[in-house]
């Protein structure tokens, strides 16, 4: 069985478009400390909720678990303990027995788990490049058709036939 790690933001829930909304986001040109403060203080309870589910991701994860093809875990970058707790509590509403690994934003996901021959599904190509450089398998999640250096999926159930 292959290890499968699924990102949260931009894969399970559409938090990215909300976080980077032009009306509220401070801008990528700001110093790292200001950006870190923005994400740490963001009212995550306003976006970690059902109306932001992407591409039937919750039901898709249930189907992946039922396939018994993977050791599945959610591997998510977090900016604060509050964000981590909200994400964990959200996922525990749907899954009794799922591994959730909050990864501090300053640390690469490759430093949190064994990457060799493990699959990472992420919407951010930078994370996937790091993953592949450490011997892992990268799969890009995108709601839209996209060509890129990684296999691209727009529904998590596609993984069942892929591997």
PDB file of C-alpha atoms in Angstrom:
ATOM      1  CA  UNK A   1       0.000   0.000   0.000  1.00  0.00           C
ATOM      2  CA  UNK A   2       1.302   3.422  -0.940  1.00  0.00           C
ATOM      3  CA  UNK A   3       1.314   6.327   1.475  1.00  0.00           C
ATOM      4  CA  UNK A   4      -0.998   9.070   0.208  1.00  0.00           C
ATOM      5  CA  UNK A   5      -0.872  12.575   1.625  1.00  0.00           C
ATOM      6  CA  UNK A   6      -3.591  15.036   0.685  1.00  0.00           C
ATOM      7  CA  UNK A   7      -3.248  18.776   1.181  1.00  0.00           C
ATOM      8  CA  UNK A   8      -6.145  20.657   2.811  1.00  0.00           C
ATOM      9  CA  UNK A   9      -6.157  24.233   1.485  1.00  0.00           C
ATOM     10  CA  UNK A  10      -7.000  24.336  -2.204  1.00  0.00           C
ATOM     11  CA  UNK A  11      -7.648  20.575  -2.363  1.00  0.00           C
ATOM     12  CA  UNK A  12     -10.229  19.724   0.304  1.00  0.00           C
ATOM     13  CA  UNK A  13     -11.562  23.212   0.967  1.00  0.00           C
ATOM     14  CA  UNK A  14     -11.363  26.310  -1.210  1.00  0.00           C
ATOM     15  CA  UNK A  15      -9.663  28.499   1.351  1.00  0.00           C
ATOM     16  CA  UNK A  16      -7.009  29.885  -0.999  1.00  0.00           C
ATOM     17  CA  UNK A  17      -9.252  32.138  -3.090  1.00  0.00           C
ATOM     18  CA  UNK A  18     -10.732  33.572   0.112  1.00  0.00           C
ATOM     19  CA  UNK A  19      -7.371  34.069   1.839  1.00  0.00           C
ATOM     20  CA  UNK A  20      -5.926  35.855  -1.177  1.00  0.00           C
ATOM     21  CA  UNK A  21      -9.013  37.992  -1.843  1.00  0.00           C
ATOM     22  CA  UNK A  22      -7.837  41.355  -3.200  1.00  0.00           C
ATOM     23  CA  UNK A  23     -10.028  43.271  -0.735  1.00  0.00           C
ATOM     24  CA  UNK A  24      -8.462  41.761   2.381  1.00  0.00           C
ATOM     25  CA  UNK A  25      -5.057  40.231   1.486  1.00  0.00           C
ATOM     26  CA  UNK A  26      -2.120  42.430   2.428  1.00  0.00           C
ATOM     27  CA  UNK A  27      -0.062  41.451  -0.636  1.00  0.00           C
ATOM     28  CA  UNK A  28       2.850  39.184  -1.483  1.00  0.00           C
ATOM     29  CA  UNK A  29       5.151  42.213  -1.672  1.00  0.00           C
ATOM     30  CA  UNK A  30       4.906  42.716   2.109  1.00  0.00           C
ATOM     31  CA  UNK A  31       7.647  41.431   4.435  1.00  0.00           C
ATOM     32  CA  UNK A  32       7.295  37.804   5.494  1.00  0.00           C
ATOM     33  CA  UNK A  33       6.521  38.804   9.086  1.00  0.00           C
ATOM     34  CA  UNK A  34       3.494  40.863   7.974  1.00  0.00           C
ATOM     35  CA  UNK A  35       2.211  38.038   5.798  1.00  0.00           C
ATOM     36  CA  UNK A  36       2.720  35.567   8.647  1.00  0.00           C
ATOM     37  CA  UNK A  37       0.753  37.847  10.992  1.00  0.00           C
ATOM     38  CA  UNK A  38      -2.075  38.140   8.432  1.00  0.00           C
ATOM     39  CA  UNK A  39      -2.442  34.354   8.102  1.00  0.00           C
ATOM     40  CA  UNK A  40      -2.002  33.699  11.838  1.00  0.00           C
ATOM     41  CA  UNK A  41      -4.674  36.202  12.785  1.00  0.00           C
ATOM     42  CA  UNK A  42      -7.064  35.364   9.972  1.00  0.00           C
ATOM     43  CA  UNK A  43     -10.568  34.351  11.167  1.00  0.00           C
ATOM     44  CA  UNK A  44     -10.220  30.748   9.935  1.00  0.00           C
ATOM     45  CA  UNK A  45     -13.584  29.827  11.444  1.00  0.00           C
ATOM     46  CA  UNK A  46     -15.152  31.881   8.622  1.00  0.00           C
ATOM     47  CA  UNK A  47     -13.695  29.686   5.881  1.00  0.00           C
ATOM     48  CA  UNK A  48     -13.176  26.201   7.334  1.00  0.00           C
ATOM     49  CA  UNK A  49     -16.746  25.167   6.650  1.00  0.00           C
ATOM     50  CA  UNK A  50     -18.838  23.022   4.346  1.00  0.00           C
ATOM     51  CA  UNK A  51     -19.733  25.651   1.766  1.00  0.00           C
ATOM     52  CA  UNK A  52     -16.076  25.740   0.740  1.00  0.00           C
ATOM     53  CA  UNK A  53     -15.773  22.008  -0.054  1.00  0.00           C
ATOM     54  CA  UNK A  54     -13.960  21.552  -3.369  1.00  0.00           C
ATOM     55  CA  UNK A  55     -15.036  19.024  -6.009  1.00  0.00           C
ATOM     56  CA  UNK A  56     -16.864  16.725  -3.587  1.00  0.00           C
ATOM     57  CA  UNK A  57     -13.579  16.173  -1.744  1.00  0.00           C
ATOM     58  CA  UNK A  58     -15.065  14.778   1.482  1.00  0.00           C
ATOM     59  CA  UNK A  59     -17.003  12.040  -0.338  1.00  0.00           C
ATOM     60  CA  UNK A  60     -14.000  11.420  -2.581  1.00  0.00           C
ATOM     61  CA  UNK A  61     -11.760  10.851   0.436  1.00  0.00           C
ATOM     62  CA  UNK A  62     -14.338   8.394   1.805  1.00  0.00           C
ATOM     63  CA  UNK A  63     -14.179   6.478  -1.505  1.00  0.00           C
ATOM     64  CA  UNK A  64     -10.366   6.468  -1.395  1.00  0.00           C
ATOM     65  CA  UNK A  65     -10.458   5.041   2.131  1.00  0.00           C
ATOM     66  CA  UNK A  66     -12.989   2.389   1.038  1.00  0.00           C
ATOM     67  CA  UNK A  67     -10.698   1.363  -1.832  1.00  0.00           C
ATOM     68  CA  UNK A  68      -8.101   0.113   0.708  1.00  0.00           C
ATOM     69  CA  UNK A  69      -5.353   1.057  -1.772  1.00  0.00           C
ATOM     70  CA  UNK A  70      -3.598   3.700   0.337  1.00  0.00           C
ATOM     71  CA  UNK A  71      -2.364   4.642   3.761  1.00  0.00           C
ATOM     72  CA  UNK A  72      -4.076   8.022   3.703  1.00  0.00           C
ATOM     73  CA  UNK A  73      -3.262  11.123   5.735  1.00  0.00           C
ATOM     74  CA  UNK A  74      -4.061  14.805   5.471  1.00  0.00           C
ATOM     75  CA  UNK A  75      -0.857  16.866   5.398  1.00  0.00           C
ATOM     76  CA  UNK A  76      -1.617  20.561   5.764  1.00  0.00           C
ATOM     77  CA  UNK A  77       0.432  23.665   6.288  1.00  0.00           C
ATOM     78  CA  UNK A  78      -0.799  25.754   9.206  1.00  0.00           C
ATOM     79  CA  UNK A  79       0.017  29.259  10.379  1.00  0.00           C
ATOM     80  CA  UNK A  80      -1.283  28.949  13.939  1.00  0.00           C
ATOM     81  CA  UNK A  81      -2.497  26.450  16.498  1.00  0.00           C
ATOM     82  CA  UNK A  82      -6.007  27.889  16.105  1.00  0.00           C
ATOM     83  CA  UNK A  83      -5.953  27.066  12.385  1.00  0.00           C
ATOM     84  CA  UNK A  84      -4.668  23.539  13.071  1.00  0.00           C
ATOM     85  CA  UNK A  85      -7.408  22.879  15.639  1.00  0.00           C
ATOM     86  CA  UNK A  86     -10.139  24.160  13.312  1.00  0.00           C
ATOM     87  CA  UNK A  87      -8.934  21.950  10.453  1.00  0.00           C
ATOM     88  CA  UNK A  88      -8.638  18.886  12.702  1.00  0.00           C
ATOM     89  CA  UNK A  89     -12.092  19.410  14.204  1.00  0.00           C
ATOM     90  CA  UNK A  90     -13.560  19.954  10.750  1.00  0.00           C
ATOM     91  CA  UNK A  91     -12.130  16.700   9.366  1.00  0.00           C
ATOM     92  CA  UNK A  92     -13.078  14.721  12.485  1.00  0.00           C
ATOM     93  CA  UNK A  93     -16.746  15.571  11.748  1.00  0.00           C
ATOM     94  CA  UNK A  94     -16.486  13.371   8.661  1.00  0.00           C
ATOM     95  CA  UNK A  95     -13.819  10.797   9.486  1.00  0.00           C
ATOM     96  CA  UNK A  96     -13.588   8.740  12.662  1.00  0.00           C
ATOM     97  CA  UNK A  97     -10.134   7.390  12.004  1.00  0.00           C
ATOM     98  CA  UNK A  98      -7.968   9.594   9.806  1.00  0.00           C
ATOM     99  CA  UNK A  99      -4.448  10.839  10.324  1.00  0.00           C
ATOM    100  CA  UNK A 100      -4.107  14.616  10.176  1.00  0.00           C
ATOM    101  CA  UNK A 101      -0.631  16.117  10.153  1.00  0.00           C
ATOM    102  CA  UNK A 102      -0.480  19.894  10.714  1.00  0.00           C
ATOM    103  CA  UNK A 103       2.819  21.199   9.371  1.00  0.00           C
ATOM    104  CA  UNK A 104       4.074  24.629  10.464  1.00  0.00           C
ATOM    105  CA  UNK A 105       4.181  26.899   7.405  1.00  0.00           C
ATOM    106  CA  UNK A 106       7.910  27.547   7.882  1.00  0.00           C
ATOM    107  CA  UNK A 107       8.689  23.827   7.513  1.00  0.00           C
ATOM    108  CA  UNK A 108       8.610  21.918   4.240  1.00  0.00           C
ATOM    109  CA  UNK A 109       6.076  19.100   4.098  1.00  0.00           C
ATOM    110  CA  UNK A 110       8.995  16.859   3.086  1.00  0.00           C
ATOM    111  CA  UNK A 111      10.438  17.233   6.602  1.00  0.00           C
ATOM    112  CA  UNK A 112       7.276  15.970   8.324  1.00  0.00           C
ATOM    113  CA  UNK A 113       6.847  12.512   6.787  1.00  0.00           C
ATOM    114  CA  UNK A 114       8.671   9.906   4.711  1.00  0.00           C
ATOM    115  CA  UNK A 115       8.463  11.095   1.119  1.00  0.00           C
ATOM    116  CA  UNK A 116      10.190   8.286  -0.773  1.00  0.00           C
ATOM    117  CA  UNK A 117       7.619   6.590  -3.026  1.00  0.00           C
ATOM    118  CA  UNK A 118       4.808   8.412  -1.194  1.00  0.00           C
ATOM    119  CA  UNK A 119       2.182  10.418  -3.064  1.00  0.00           C
ATOM    120  CA  UNK A 120       1.406  14.064  -2.310  1.00  0.00           C
ATOM    121  CA  UNK A 121      -1.697  15.677  -3.788  1.00  0.00           C
ATOM    122  CA  UNK A 122      -1.344  19.449  -3.612  1.00  0.00           C
ATOM    123  CA  UNK A 123      -2.562  22.485  -5.499  1.00  0.00           C
ATOM    124  CA  UNK A 124       0.780  24.284  -5.096  1.00  0.00           C
ATOM    125  CA  UNK A 125       3.502  23.205  -7.522  1.00  0.00           C
ATOM    126  CA  UNK A 126       6.255  24.466  -5.212  1.00  0.00           C
ATOM    127  CA  UNK A 127       5.312  21.852  -2.601  1.00  0.00           C
ATOM    128  CA  UNK A 128       5.175  19.173  -5.307  1.00  0.00           C
ATOM    129  CA  UNK A 129       8.638  20.079  -6.648  1.00  0.00           C
ATOM    130  CA  UNK A 130      10.108  19.747  -3.135  1.00  0.00           C
ATOM    131  CA  UNK A 131       8.269  16.446  -2.699  1.00  0.00           C
ATOM    132  CA  UNK A 132       9.563  14.964  -5.947  1.00  0.00           C
ATOM    133  CA  UNK A 133      13.114  16.154  -5.187  1.00  0.00           C
ATOM    134  CA  UNK A 134      12.927  14.005  -2.023  1.00  0.00           C
ATOM    135  CA  UNK A 135      11.886  10.880  -3.948  1.00  0.00           C
ATOM    136  CA  UNK A 136       8.130  11.281  -3.698  1.00  0.00           C
ATOM    137  CA  UNK A 137       5.369  11.265  -6.300  1.00  0.00           C
ATOM    138  CA  UNK A 138       3.623  14.574  -6.938  1.00  0.00           C
ATOM    139  CA  UNK A 139       0.048  14.953  -8.187  1.00  0.00           C
ATOM    140  CA  UNK A 140      -1.350  18.407  -8.881  1.00  0.00           C
ATOM    141  CA  UNK A 141      -4.937  19.150  -7.868  1.00  0.00           C
ATOM    142  CA  UNK A 142      -6.685  21.809  -9.905  1.00  0.00           C
ATOM    143  CA  UNK A 143     -10.350  22.653 -10.363  1.00  0.00           C
ATOM    144  CA  UNK A 144      -9.537  23.720 -13.906  1.00  0.00           C
ATOM    145  CA  UNK A 145      -7.816  22.048 -16.816  1.00  0.00           C
ATOM    146  CA  UNK A 146      -4.172  22.798 -16.524  1.00  0.00           C
ATOM    147  CA  UNK A 147      -1.011  21.563 -18.111  1.00  0.00           C
ATOM    148  CA  UNK A 148       1.928  21.230 -15.815  1.00  0.00           C
ATOM    149  CA  UNK A 149       4.947  19.092 -15.010  1.00  0.00           C
ATOM    150  CA  UNK A 150       2.854  16.832 -12.751  1.00  0.00           C
ATOM    151  CA  UNK A 151      -0.167  14.669 -13.445  1.00  0.00           C
ATOM    152  CA  UNK A 152      -3.230  16.883 -12.866  1.00  0.00           C
ATOM    153  CA  UNK A 153      -6.509  15.746 -11.314  1.00  0.00           C
ATOM    154  CA  UNK A 154      -9.690  17.661 -10.531  1.00  0.00           C
ATOM    155  CA  UNK A 155     -11.332  14.980  -8.409  1.00  0.00           C
ATOM    156  CA  UNK A 156      -9.570  12.979  -5.710  1.00  0.00           C
ATOM    157  CA  UNK A 157     -11.252   9.725  -6.756  1.00  0.00           C
ATOM    158  CA  UNK A 158      -9.056   9.772  -9.876  1.00  0.00           C
ATOM    159  CA  UNK A 159      -6.236   8.567  -7.607  1.00  0.00           C
ATOM    160  CA  UNK A 160      -7.907   5.180  -7.194  1.00  0.00           C
ATOM    161  CA  UNK A 161      -7.352   4.275 -10.856  1.00  0.00           C
ATOM    162  CA  UNK A 162      -4.060   6.161 -11.128  1.00  0.00           C
ATOM    163  CA  UNK A 163      -2.139   3.999  -8.656  1.00  0.00           C
TER     164      UNK A 163
END
